[in-house]
Every structure is written in structure tokens, then in C-alpha cells.
Amino acid sequence: GRNWQIISSQINMEAPSLINTTRVSGWLITLAISLLFNSFLRSLAQQNQILRELNESKFRFSQAFKFAPQGIALINCTGDLINFNKSLCNSLGYDQDELYEKNFFNLITENQRERLMKIIEGNHSKSGENHQYETTLLHKNRHPVNVIISLARTQTNTHESDWIVQIIDISHRIVYEHLLQEEASYNQSILHAVVDAIITLDEKGNIRSVNPAASHIFGYSEDQFIHHHINNFVQDTESGSVMHHIKRHSDSNNMNIKINHNIIGLKLNGEAFPIELQLSCIHRKQEKLFIAVVRDISK
């Protein structure tokens, strides 16, 4: 019971062109958005990668800072401790809470404190410039601790620069050096007290060192022996030269021979006197040396 009406009209040819333009524009906009989104995703991935690397670097640095065998501290220009590791606590005998209450300047012995303060307060120090010297810190028990201290100013753009301080405890080395010095002094005292002349020679027979007894026996000063040949002071009438024995036994690592057959010593005044000579071989710094012990047997 309905009536339908069909109406026909001419197609407008501009409509498809507008639609196509709209479609192309939409595709271009979509492509641009896709490219921007893809760039954003790549940037986000790079940012996450950089953040992971930064966190890993921070972790490695914190582990190195925390477990370093030498003491490390971060201080500000007034000496307040910002951070430090356990090695510093162990070196000075403090626990962590006790050390946080200390000013680093007060941990330096009084006679060394001014030098550190001048470095930190001075305007000549550049970021990254390292200052290193030996000084003494104060242990919790108030005894001095010998250390090598290295400090450098950190670089920052946001606030006043801090200082990174590295401390190497050398107390054991100092003790060992003192023991070596005492041992060397003791050996030198023995060497000076020996009544026999002790002369050190190289493989060519040149004199390297003598003890005071050599000067007393031969009449020369110690300086007059150095770098002169042993043949100028000793003559072996049987074999011709002390060098004969040195060359003959130079291949022996355990050379220890006693020469007591017509060996003649020559004094500064030209006087000849009978001596007894004992040769032994030593090695020093990969060099073979010979020790000649000379005894005046005139009496």
C-alpha cells in the first residue's frame, strides 16, 4: 500500500576528487603519525637502554667505592663527610655512625692539617686535578696513621664542587722501612768495625766499594779506591794477578777461595806488605760481584 518514487539526476564529478584528496590526506597524516610514533618508540627504547647502562655504571661505581681496599671519602669544601667506604672506617678504627659525626679536617694531625686546608680552599685547583702526598691521620685511639692521600675536586654544574679523597694506609711499609734502615745501619756498623779490608769488585776487577779498614791498611782514602783496578793495590806474585782467580772461578756460583801464597799489598807510600786474601762471589741485581777480604799478615 506504499508508493515509491525514483528521482534521477546528473552525477557531480567534483565529489570523487574531493574524496580522493581527503583519502590521500588521511593516509599521509596516518603515515606521519606512524613515523612519529615509531620514532617515539625508538627514542623510548634508547632512553631505557641509556638508563639501564647508567644504573649499571652507578652500581659498578658503588661496588668499587664500597669494597675498595683503600679508604675513599667524598667531602665538601668545609671538610664535612658526605660519603665514605668501610676501608676508611677500618683504617681509622671508627664505625660508620661515629665517622659521620667527624669533620675530615679534624682527622688530619694538627701539623699536617693546614696543607690540606690550603689545597681545598685554594682557588688554583682545577676539576680533576690530583694532589697526592704523604701525611698522617689520627686513629680513634689518637695514634698517628701514616697514609698516602690523593684528592681531586669533582666537577659539577649544579652546586659547589666536592672533593674525592683516596687514602692508602702505608703504616706497615713505614715500619718495614724503619726495620730495613735499622738492619742496614747495623750491618754498616759491623762492616766499619771489621779490622780486615773488605773490597767489592766487578767482573773486570774494578773496585765498587771499600770499608774503612781498607783505608787504614792501604793508606788511601775510600774515594781513592773507587773505580780503580784491584791490581793497583794487590799483586799476586805466583799467578800474576788476582784477576786470574776471578776469571778462573767466574763460572762458579759458590766461589769461595782463600789465597795466601805470596800476595803483596801496595800502600800509598809505595811500601809493599804481605797480605792474605779471600775471594767470594755474590749476585746483586742480576750482576755478578766479587768480595775480596784482605788481611795484613805483616806481624
PDB file of C-alpha atoms in Angstrom:
ATOM      1  CA  GLY A   1       0.000   0.000   0.000  1.00  0.00           C
ATOM      2  CA  ARG A   2       3.060   2.374  -0.342  1.00  0.00           C
ATOM      3  CA  ASN A   3       4.103   4.499  -3.293  1.00  0.00           C
ATOM      4  CA  TRP A   4       7.829   4.635  -4.353  1.00  0.00           C
ATOM      5  CA  GLN A   5       9.271   7.496  -6.328  1.00  0.00           C
ATOM      6  CA  ILE A   6      12.533   7.254  -8.299  1.00  0.00           C
ATOM      7  CA  ILE A   7      14.399  10.504  -8.978  1.00  0.00           C
ATOM      8  CA  SER A   8      17.411  10.630 -11.290  1.00  0.00           C
ATOM      9  CA  SER A   9      19.926  13.478 -11.626  1.00  0.00           C
ATOM     10  CA  GLN A  10      23.367  14.125 -13.143  1.00  0.00           C
ATOM     11  CA  ILE A  11      26.380  12.969 -11.021  1.00  0.00           C
ATOM     12  CA  ASN A  12      28.584  15.729  -9.647  1.00  0.00           C
ATOM     13  CA  MET A  13      32.163  14.886 -10.891  1.00  0.00           C
ATOM     14  CA  GLU A  14      33.906  17.031  -8.211  1.00  0.00           C
ATOM     15  CA  ALA A  15      32.846  14.757  -5.354  1.00  0.00           C
ATOM     16  CA  PRO A  16      35.207  11.815  -6.170  1.00  0.00           C
ATOM     17  CA  SER A  17      38.139  14.241  -6.476  1.00  0.00           C
ATOM     18  CA  LEU A  18      37.403  15.670  -3.025  1.00  0.00           C
ATOM     19  CA  ILE A  19      37.045  12.188  -1.593  1.00  0.00           C
ATOM     20  CA  ASN A  20      40.358  11.091  -3.114  1.00  0.00           C
ATOM     21  CA  THR A  21      42.082  14.206  -1.773  1.00  0.00           C
ATOM     22  CA  THR A  22      40.635  13.527   1.650  1.00  0.00           C
ATOM     23  CA  ARG A  23      41.766   9.894   1.486  1.00  0.00           C
ATOM     24  CA  VAL A  24      45.331  10.805   0.417  1.00  0.00           C
ATOM     25  CA  SER A  25      45.496  13.438   3.122  1.00  0.00           C
ATOM     26  CA  GLY A  26      44.296  10.909   5.678  1.00  0.00           C
ATOM     27  CA  TRP A  27      46.898   8.362   4.528  1.00  0.00           C
ATOM     28  CA  LEU A  28      49.661  10.973   4.716  1.00  0.00           C
ATOM     29  CA  ILE A  29      48.563  12.047   8.181  1.00  0.00           C
ATOM     30  CA  THR A  30      48.393   8.404   9.244  1.00  0.00           C
ATOM     31  CA  LEU A  31      51.861   7.755   7.824  1.00  0.00           C
ATOM     32  CA  ALA A  32      53.266  10.815   9.580  1.00  0.00           C
ATOM     33  CA  ILE A  33      51.691   9.750  12.867  1.00  0.00           C
ATOM     34  CA  SER A  34      53.081   6.226  12.400  1.00  0.00           C
ATOM     35  CA  LEU A  35      56.545   7.588  11.721  1.00  0.00           C
ATOM     36  CA  LEU A  36      56.374   9.859  14.733  1.00  0.00           C
ATOM     37  CA  PHE A  37      55.100   7.031  16.919  1.00  0.00           C
ATOM     38  CA  ASN A  38      57.846   4.727  15.647  1.00  0.00           C
ATOM     39  CA  SER A  39      60.446   7.415  16.316  1.00  0.00           C
ATOM     40  CA  PHE A  40      58.996   7.868  19.780  1.00  0.00           C
ATOM     41  CA  LEU A  41      59.223   4.137  20.444  1.00  0.00           C
ATOM     42  CA  ARG A  42      62.846   4.045  19.252  1.00  0.00           C
ATOM     43  CA  SER A  43      63.677   7.076  21.389  1.00  0.00           C
ATOM     44  CA  LEU A  44      61.988   5.450  24.364  1.00  0.00           C
ATOM     45  CA  ALA A  45      63.963   2.230  23.801  1.00  0.00           C
ATOM     46  CA  GLN A  46      67.225   4.200  23.551  1.00  0.00           C
ATOM     47  CA  GLN A  47      66.347   6.110  26.684  1.00  0.00           C
ATOM     48  CA  ASN A  48      65.638   2.871  28.537  1.00  0.00           C
ATOM     49  CA  GLN A  49      68.950   1.427  27.281  1.00  0.00           C
ATOM     50  CA  ILE A  50      70.848   4.518  28.440  1.00  0.00           C
ATOM     51  CA  LEU A  51      69.054   4.378  31.773  1.00  0.00           C
ATOM     52  CA  ARG A  52      69.986   0.703  32.219  1.00  0.00           C
ATOM     53  CA  GLU A  53      73.616   1.446  31.338  1.00  0.00           C
ATOM     54  CA  LEU A  54      73.625   4.401  33.740  1.00  0.00           C
ATOM     55  CA  ASN A  55      72.196   2.281  36.536  1.00  0.00           C
ATOM     56  CA  GLU A  56      74.737  -0.447  35.782  1.00  0.00           C
ATOM     57  CA  SER A  57      77.536   2.128  35.825  1.00  0.00           C
ATOM     58  CA  LYS A  58      76.264   3.526  39.123  1.00  0.00           C
ATOM     59  CA  PHE A  59      76.114   0.019  40.553  1.00  0.00           C
ATOM     60  CA  ARG A  60      79.664  -0.792  39.440  1.00  0.00           C
ATOM     61  CA  PHE A  61      80.937   2.502  40.855  1.00  0.00           C
ATOM     62  CA  SER A  62      79.106   1.970  44.135  1.00  0.00           C
ATOM     63  CA  GLN A  63      80.551  -1.548  44.420  1.00  0.00           C
ATOM     64  CA  ALA A  64      84.054  -0.269  43.654  1.00  0.00           C
ATOM     65  CA  PHE A  65      83.575   2.575  46.152  1.00  0.00           C
ATOM     66  CA  LYS A  66      82.194   0.271  48.814  1.00  0.00           C
ATOM     67  CA  PHE A  67      84.668  -2.611  48.548  1.00  0.00           C
ATOM     68  CA  ALA A  68      87.836  -0.746  47.537  1.00  0.00           C
ATOM     69  CA  PRO A  69      90.833  -1.908  49.617  1.00  0.00           C
ATOM     70  CA  GLN A  70      91.869   1.711  50.224  1.00  0.00           C
ATOM     71  CA  GLY A  71      89.851   4.299  52.059  1.00  0.00           C
ATOM     72  CA  ILE A  72      87.703   6.585  49.879  1.00  0.00           C
ATOM     73  CA  ALA A  73      85.668   9.561  51.049  1.00  0.00           C
ATOM     74  CA  LEU A  74      83.611  12.339  49.486  1.00  0.00           C
ATOM     75  CA  ILE A  75      83.863  15.627  51.374  1.00  0.00           C
ATOM     76  CA  ASN A  76      82.720  19.181  50.792  1.00  0.00           C
ATOM     77  CA  CYS A  77      84.922  22.270  50.917  1.00  0.00           C
ATOM     78  CA  THR A  78      84.365  22.643  54.687  1.00  0.00           C
ATOM     79  CA  GLY A  79      85.545  19.098  55.406  1.00  0.00           C
ATOM     80  CA  ASP A  80      82.151  17.534  56.142  1.00  0.00           C
ATOM     81  CA  LEU A  81      81.985  13.851  55.190  1.00  0.00           C
ATOM     82  CA  ILE A  82      79.310  13.256  52.551  1.00  0.00           C
ATOM     83  CA  ASN A  83      80.097   9.592  51.956  1.00  0.00           C
ATOM     84  CA  PHE A  84      82.892   7.117  52.666  1.00  0.00           C
ATOM     85  CA  ASN A  85      83.605   3.394  52.451  1.00  0.00           C
ATOM     86  CA  LYS A  86      84.277   0.737  55.070  1.00  0.00           C
ATOM     87  CA  SER A  87      88.023   0.649  54.399  1.00  0.00           C
ATOM     88  CA  LEU A  88      88.317   4.197  55.735  1.00  0.00           C
ATOM     89  CA  CYS A  89      86.459   3.148  58.880  1.00  0.00           C
ATOM     90  CA  ASN A  90      88.799   0.180  59.329  1.00  0.00           C
ATOM     91  CA  SER A  91      91.925   2.290  58.839  1.00  0.00           C
ATOM     92  CA  LEU A  92      90.861   4.831  61.465  1.00  0.00           C
ATOM     93  CA  GLY A  93      89.075   2.472  63.878  1.00  0.00           C
ATOM     94  CA  TYR A  94      85.663   4.192  63.702  1.00  0.00           C
ATOM     95  CA  ASP A  95      82.311   2.657  62.923  1.00  0.00           C
ATOM     96  CA  GLN A  96      80.118   4.303  60.285  1.00  0.00           C
ATOM     97  CA  ASP A  97      77.943   6.381  62.627  1.00  0.00           C
ATOM     98  CA  GLU A  98      80.940   7.666  64.591  1.00  0.00           C
ATOM     99  CA  LEU A  99      82.778   8.722  61.454  1.00  0.00           C
ATOM    100  CA  TYR A 100      79.777  10.636  60.050  1.00  0.00           C
ATOM    101  CA  GLU A 101      79.971  12.884  63.100  1.00  0.00           C
ATOM    102  CA  LYS A 102      83.603  13.786  62.363  1.00  0.00           C
ATOM    103  CA  ASN A 103      84.979  16.578  60.205  1.00  0.00           C
ATOM    104  CA  PHE A 104      87.662  15.298  57.858  1.00  0.00           C
ATOM    105  CA  PHE A 105      89.989  18.193  58.707  1.00  0.00           C
ATOM    106  CA  ASN A 106      89.984  17.022  62.325  1.00  0.00           C
ATOM    107  CA  LEU A 107      91.091  13.549  61.228  1.00  0.00           C
ATOM    108  CA  ILE A 108      94.394  15.001  59.987  1.00  0.00           C
ATOM    109  CA  THR A 109      97.183  15.502  62.515  1.00  0.00           C
ATOM    110  CA  GLU A 110      97.458  19.129  63.510  1.00  0.00           C
ATOM    111  CA  ASN A 111     100.852  19.724  61.894  1.00  0.00           C
ATOM    112  CA  GLN A 112      99.529  18.410  58.528  1.00  0.00           C
ATOM    113  CA  ARG A 113      96.057  19.987  58.637  1.00  0.00           C
ATOM    114  CA  GLU A 114      97.000  23.376  57.195  1.00  0.00           C
ATOM    115  CA  ARG A 115      98.379  21.859  53.991  1.00  0.00           C
ATOM    116  CA  LEU A 116      95.121  20.032  53.231  1.00  0.00           C
ATOM    117  CA  MET A 117      93.007  23.086  54.003  1.00  0.00           C
ATOM    118  CA  LYS A 118      95.119  25.254  51.686  1.00  0.00           C
ATOM    119  CA  ILE A 119      94.603  22.803  48.820  1.00  0.00           C
ATOM    120  CA  ILE A 120      90.835  22.644  49.308  1.00  0.00           C
ATOM    121  CA  GLU A 121      90.322  26.328  49.997  1.00  0.00           C
ATOM    122  CA  GLY A 122      92.680  27.459  47.233  1.00  0.00           C
ATOM    123  CA  ASN A 123      91.227  28.809  44.027  1.00  0.00           C
ATOM    124  CA  HIS A 124      94.033  27.409  41.858  1.00  0.00           C
ATOM    125  CA  SER A 125      92.738  23.838  41.930  1.00  0.00           C
ATOM    126  CA  LYS A 126      91.012  22.707  38.757  1.00  0.00           C
ATOM    127  CA  SER A 127      88.394  19.978  38.423  1.00  0.00           C
ATOM    128  CA  GLY A 128      90.091  16.614  38.041  1.00  0.00           C
ATOM    129  CA  GLU A 129      93.494  17.942  39.149  1.00  0.00           C
ATOM    130  CA  ASN A 130      95.026  15.415  41.508  1.00  0.00           C
ATOM    131  CA  HIS A 131      97.019  16.267  44.632  1.00  0.00           C
ATOM    132  CA  GLN A 132      98.989  13.436  46.227  1.00  0.00           C
ATOM    133  CA  TYR A 133     101.365  13.450  49.173  1.00  0.00           C
ATOM    134  CA  GLU A 134     102.234  11.556  52.355  1.00  0.00           C
ATOM    135  CA  THR A 135     100.592  12.655  55.588  1.00  0.00           C
ATOM    136  CA  THR A 136      99.327  11.285  58.888  1.00  0.00           C
ATOM    137  CA  LEU A 137      95.744  10.717  60.032  1.00  0.00           C
ATOM    138  CA  LEU A 138      94.547  10.303  63.592  1.00  0.00           C
ATOM    139  CA  HIS A 139      93.271   6.886  64.626  1.00  0.00           C
ATOM    140  CA  LYS A 140      90.323   6.652  67.008  1.00  0.00           C
ATOM    141  CA  ASN A 141      92.862   5.727  69.689  1.00  0.00           C
ATOM    142  CA  ARG A 142      94.706   9.007  68.874  1.00  0.00           C
ATOM    143  CA  HIS A 143      97.826   7.353  67.463  1.00  0.00           C
ATOM    144  CA  PRO A 144      99.030   8.589  64.050  1.00  0.00           C
ATOM    145  CA  VAL A 145      98.425   6.526  60.903  1.00  0.00           C
ATOM    146  CA  ASN A 146     100.863   7.064  58.023  1.00  0.00           C
ATOM    147  CA  VAL A 147      98.992   7.338  54.715  1.00  0.00           C
ATOM    148  CA  ILE A 148      99.295   8.493  51.132  1.00  0.00           C
ATOM    149  CA  ILE A 149      96.419  10.874  50.451  1.00  0.00           C
ATOM    150  CA  SER A 150      95.140  11.698  46.975  1.00  0.00           C
ATOM    151  CA  LEU A 151      92.412  14.264  46.469  1.00  0.00           C
ATOM    152  CA  ALA A 152      90.761  15.845  43.461  1.00  0.00           C
ATOM    153  CA  ARG A 153      87.845  18.242  43.033  1.00  0.00           C
ATOM    154  CA  THR A 154      84.739  16.790  41.422  1.00  0.00           C
ATOM    155  CA  GLN A 155      83.078  18.579  38.529  1.00  0.00           C
ATOM    156  CA  THR A 156      79.513  19.777  38.906  1.00  0.00           C
ATOM    157  CA  ASN A 157      77.258  22.390  37.318  1.00  0.00           C
ATOM    158  CA  THR A 158      74.534  22.482  39.944  1.00  0.00           C
ATOM    159  CA  HIS A 159      76.322  23.286  43.192  1.00  0.00           C
ATOM    160  CA  GLU A 160      79.722  23.938  44.719  1.00  0.00           C
ATOM    161  CA  SER A 161      82.245  21.222  43.895  1.00  0.00           C
ATOM    162  CA  ASP A 162      83.001  18.435  46.351  1.00  0.00           C
ATOM    163  CA  TRP A 163      86.297  16.593  46.805  1.00  0.00           C
ATOM    164  CA  ILE A 164      87.007  12.904  46.321  1.00  0.00           C
ATOM    165  CA  VAL A 165      89.694  11.703  48.746  1.00  0.00           C
ATOM    166  CA  GLN A 166      91.598   8.429  48.460  1.00  0.00           C
ATOM    167  CA  ILE A 167      93.677   7.176  51.379  1.00  0.00           C
ATOM    168  CA  ILE A 168      96.257   4.375  51.245  1.00  0.00           C
ATOM    169  CA  ASP A 169      97.495   3.117  54.606  1.00  0.00           C
ATOM    170  CA  ILE A 170     101.300   2.799  54.466  1.00  0.00           C
ATOM    171  CA  SER A 171     101.914   2.226  58.188  1.00  0.00           C
ATOM    172  CA  HIS A 172     103.222  -1.296  57.569  1.00  0.00           C
ATOM    173  CA  ARG A 173     105.502  -0.027  54.810  1.00  0.00           C
ATOM    174  CA  ILE A 174     106.898   2.680  57.088  1.00  0.00           C
ATOM    175  CA  VAL A 175     107.553   0.124  59.833  1.00  0.00           C
ATOM    176  CA  TYR A 176     109.236  -2.169  57.320  1.00  0.00           C
ATOM    177  CA  GLU A 177     111.367   0.702  56.001  1.00  0.00           C
ATOM    178  CA  HIS A 178     112.451   1.548  59.540  1.00  0.00           C
ATOM    179  CA  LEU A 179     113.389  -2.091  60.114  1.00  0.00           C
ATOM    180  CA  LEU A 180     115.386  -2.087  56.879  1.00  0.00           C
ATOM    181  CA  GLN A 181     117.127   1.114  57.888  1.00  0.00           C
ATOM    182  CA  GLU A 182     117.957  -0.319  61.287  1.00  0.00           C
ATOM    183  CA  GLU A 183     119.232  -3.514  59.670  1.00  0.00           C
ATOM    184  CA  ALA A 184     121.311  -1.543  57.162  1.00  0.00           C
ATOM    185  CA  SER A 185     122.712   0.622  59.959  1.00  0.00           C
ATOM    186  CA  TYR A 186     123.510  -2.492  61.999  1.00  0.00           C
ATOM    187  CA  ASN A 187     125.264  -4.143  59.039  1.00  0.00           C
ATOM    188  CA  GLN A 188     127.143  -0.927  58.296  1.00  0.00           C
ATOM    189  CA  SER A 189     128.308  -0.749  61.908  1.00  0.00           C
ATOM    190  CA  ILE A 190     129.610  -4.299  61.670  1.00  0.00           C
ATOM    191  CA  LEU A 191     131.306  -3.525  58.362  1.00  0.00           C
ATOM    192  CA  HIS A 192     133.010  -0.481  59.872  1.00  0.00           C
ATOM    193  CA  ALA A 193     134.126  -2.443  62.920  1.00  0.00           C
ATOM    194  CA  VAL A 194     135.799  -5.234  60.931  1.00  0.00           C
ATOM    195  CA  VAL A 195     139.615  -4.971  61.070  1.00  0.00           C
ATOM    196  CA  ASP A 196     140.040  -6.685  57.687  1.00  0.00           C
ATOM    197  CA  ALA A 197     139.694  -4.740  54.446  1.00  0.00           C
ATOM    198  CA  ILE A 198     136.534  -5.621  52.527  1.00  0.00           C
ATOM    199  CA  ILE A 199     136.648  -4.671  48.846  1.00  0.00           C
ATOM    200  CA  THR A 200     133.817  -5.168  46.336  1.00  0.00           C
ATOM    201  CA  LEU A 201     134.862  -5.823  42.716  1.00  0.00           C
ATOM    202  CA  ASP A 202     133.028  -6.242  39.429  1.00  0.00           C
ATOM    203  CA  GLU A 203     133.912  -8.937  36.904  1.00  0.00           C
ATOM    204  CA  LYS A 204     136.556  -6.680  35.332  1.00  0.00           C
ATOM    205  CA  GLY A 205     138.305  -6.142  38.654  1.00  0.00           C
ATOM    206  CA  ASN A 206     137.188  -2.525  39.121  1.00  0.00           C
ATOM    207  CA  ILE A 207     136.580  -1.548  42.740  1.00  0.00           C
ATOM    208  CA  ARG A 208     132.969  -0.671  43.608  1.00  0.00           C
ATOM    209  CA  SER A 209     133.235  -0.113  47.373  1.00  0.00           C
ATOM    210  CA  VAL A 210     135.572  -0.498  50.359  1.00  0.00           C
ATOM    211  CA  ASN A 211     135.189  -0.377  54.119  1.00  0.00           C
ATOM    212  CA  PRO A 212     137.151   1.966  56.447  1.00  0.00           C
ATOM    213  CA  ALA A 213     139.623  -0.814  57.290  1.00  0.00           C
ATOM    214  CA  ALA A 214     140.822  -0.799  53.658  1.00  0.00           C
ATOM    215  CA  SER A 215     141.819   2.849  54.029  1.00  0.00           C
ATOM    216  CA  HIS A 216     143.647   2.033  57.254  1.00  0.00           C
ATOM    217  CA  ILE A 217     145.530  -0.930  55.754  1.00  0.00           C
ATOM    218  CA  PHE A 218     146.487   0.587  52.387  1.00  0.00           C
ATOM    219  CA  GLY A 219     146.743   4.254  53.393  1.00  0.00           C
ATOM    220  CA  TYR A 220     144.333   5.509  50.702  1.00  0.00           C
ATOM    221  CA  SER A 221     141.083   7.356  51.312  1.00  0.00           C
ATOM    222  CA  GLU A 222     137.904   5.480  50.433  1.00  0.00           C
ATOM    223  CA  ASP A 223     137.297   7.739  47.408  1.00  0.00           C
ATOM    224  CA  GLN A 224     140.734   6.884  46.002  1.00  0.00           C
ATOM    225  CA  PHE A 225     139.757   3.227  45.704  1.00  0.00           C
ATOM    226  CA  ILE A 226     136.516   3.681  43.777  1.00  0.00           C
ATOM    227  CA  HIS A 227     136.614   2.783  40.054  1.00  0.00           C
ATOM    228  CA  HIS A 228     140.324   1.881  40.241  1.00  0.00           C
ATOM    229  CA  HIS A 229     141.504  -1.624  39.365  1.00  0.00           C
ATOM    230  CA  ILE A 230     142.364  -4.074  42.124  1.00  0.00           C
ATOM    231  CA  ASN A 231     145.772  -4.678  40.517  1.00  0.00           C
ATOM    232  CA  ASN A 232     146.775  -1.148  41.561  1.00  0.00           C
ATOM    233  CA  PHE A 233     146.625  -2.234  45.192  1.00  0.00           C
ATOM    234  CA  VAL A 234     147.251  -6.016  45.188  1.00  0.00           C
ATOM    235  CA  GLN A 235     149.844  -8.126  43.390  1.00  0.00           C
ATOM    236  CA  ASP A 236     149.830 -11.913  43.155  1.00  0.00           C
ATOM    237  CA  THR A 237     153.431 -12.939  42.543  1.00  0.00           C
ATOM    238  CA  GLU A 238     152.512 -16.564  41.854  1.00  0.00           C
ATOM    239  CA  SER A 239     149.578 -16.361  39.417  1.00  0.00           C
ATOM    240  CA  GLY A 240     150.349 -12.869  38.226  1.00  0.00           C
ATOM    241  CA  SER A 241     147.031 -11.226  39.122  1.00  0.00           C
ATOM    242  CA  VAL A 242     144.021 -11.540  41.356  1.00  0.00           C
ATOM    243  CA  MET A 243     142.036 -11.413  38.100  1.00  0.00           C
ATOM    244  CA  HIS A 244     143.449 -14.847  37.311  1.00  0.00           C
ATOM    245  CA  HIS A 245     141.404 -16.284  40.170  1.00  0.00           C
ATOM    246  CA  ILE A 246     138.318 -14.220  39.282  1.00  0.00           C
ATOM    247  CA  LYS A 247     138.328 -15.394  35.649  1.00  0.00           C
ATOM    248  CA  ARG A 248     139.130 -18.935  36.647  1.00  0.00           C
ATOM    249  CA  HIS A 249     136.239 -19.159  39.095  1.00  0.00           C
ATOM    250  CA  SER A 250     133.785 -16.738  37.436  1.00  0.00           C
ATOM    251  CA  ASP A 251     131.552 -19.628  36.315  1.00  0.00           C
ATOM    252  CA  SER A 252     131.216 -20.896  39.861  1.00  0.00           C
ATOM    253  CA  ASN A 253     128.198 -19.583  41.758  1.00  0.00           C
ATOM    254  CA  ASN A 254     129.621 -20.778  45.078  1.00  0.00           C
ATOM    255  CA  MET A 255     133.072 -19.292  44.656  1.00  0.00           C
ATOM    256  CA  ASN A 256     134.855 -19.018  47.993  1.00  0.00           C
ATOM    257  CA  ILE A 257     138.634 -19.352  47.733  1.00  0.00           C
ATOM    258  CA  LYS A 258     141.409 -18.344  50.067  1.00  0.00           C
ATOM    259  CA  ILE A 259     144.653 -17.028  48.558  1.00  0.00           C
ATOM    260  CA  ASN A 260     147.603 -16.950  50.970  1.00  0.00           C
ATOM    261  CA  HIS A 261     150.620 -17.565  48.730  1.00  0.00           C
ATOM    262  CA  ASN A 262     152.888 -14.548  48.334  1.00  0.00           C
ATOM    263  CA  ILE A 263     150.163 -11.944  47.868  1.00  0.00           C
ATOM    264  CA  ILE A 264     151.548  -8.437  48.139  1.00  0.00           C
ATOM    265  CA  GLY A 265     149.664  -5.265  49.057  1.00  0.00           C
ATOM    266  CA  LEU A 266     150.835  -1.852  47.905  1.00  0.00           C
ATOM    267  CA  LYS A 267     150.397   1.133  50.180  1.00  0.00           C
ATOM    268  CA  LEU A 268     150.058   4.764  49.134  1.00  0.00           C
ATOM    269  CA  ASN A 269     153.672   5.467  50.109  1.00  0.00           C
ATOM    270  CA  GLY A 270     154.881   2.632  47.846  1.00  0.00           C
ATOM    271  CA  GLU A 271     155.510   0.199  50.691  1.00  0.00           C
ATOM    272  CA  ALA A 272     154.819  -3.469  49.878  1.00  0.00           C
ATOM    273  CA  PHE A 273     153.467  -5.715  52.637  1.00  0.00           C
ATOM    274  CA  PRO A 274     152.280  -9.338  52.768  1.00  0.00           C
ATOM    275  CA  ILE A 275     148.531  -9.944  52.844  1.00  0.00           C
ATOM    276  CA  GLU A 276     146.090 -12.818  52.936  1.00  0.00           C
ATOM    277  CA  LEU A 277     143.177 -12.512  50.511  1.00  0.00           C
ATOM    278  CA  GLN A 278     139.891 -14.381  50.365  1.00  0.00           C
ATOM    279  CA  LEU A 279     137.573 -14.141  47.357  1.00  0.00           C
ATOM    280  CA  SER A 280     133.871 -14.931  47.234  1.00  0.00           C
ATOM    281  CA  CYS A 281     131.169 -14.351  44.616  1.00  0.00           C
ATOM    282  CA  ILE A 282     127.747 -12.762  45.107  1.00  0.00           C
ATOM    283  CA  HIS A 283     124.869 -11.791  42.802  1.00  0.00           C
ATOM    284  CA  ARG A 284     123.213  -8.394  43.018  1.00  0.00           C
ATOM    285  CA  LYS A 285     120.519  -7.187  40.601  1.00  0.00           C
ATOM    286  CA  GLN A 286     121.477  -9.855  38.048  1.00  0.00           C
ATOM    287  CA  GLU A 287     125.103  -8.716  38.267  1.00  0.00           C
ATOM    288  CA  LYS A 288     127.988 -10.880  39.451  1.00  0.00           C
ATOM    289  CA  LEU A 289     130.236  -9.203  42.016  1.00  0.00           C
ATOM    290  CA  PHE A 290     133.268 -10.406  43.963  1.00  0.00           C
ATOM    291  CA  ILE A 291     134.091  -9.726  47.592  1.00  0.00           C
ATOM    292  CA  ALA A 292     137.793  -9.558  48.464  1.00  0.00           C
ATOM    293  CA  VAL A 293     138.621  -9.785  52.167  1.00  0.00           C
ATOM    294  CA  VAL A 294     142.188  -8.611  52.735  1.00  0.00           C
ATOM    295  CA  ARG A 295     144.170  -9.179  55.942  1.00  0.00           C
ATOM    296  CA  ASP A 296     147.525  -7.637  56.717  1.00  0.00           C
ATOM    297  CA  ILE A 297     149.744 -10.517  57.907  1.00  0.00           C
ATOM    298  CA  SER A 298     152.938  -8.469  58.338  1.00  0.00           C
ATOM    299  CA  LYS A 299     153.029  -9.104  62.081  1.00  0.00           C
TER     300      LYS A 299
END
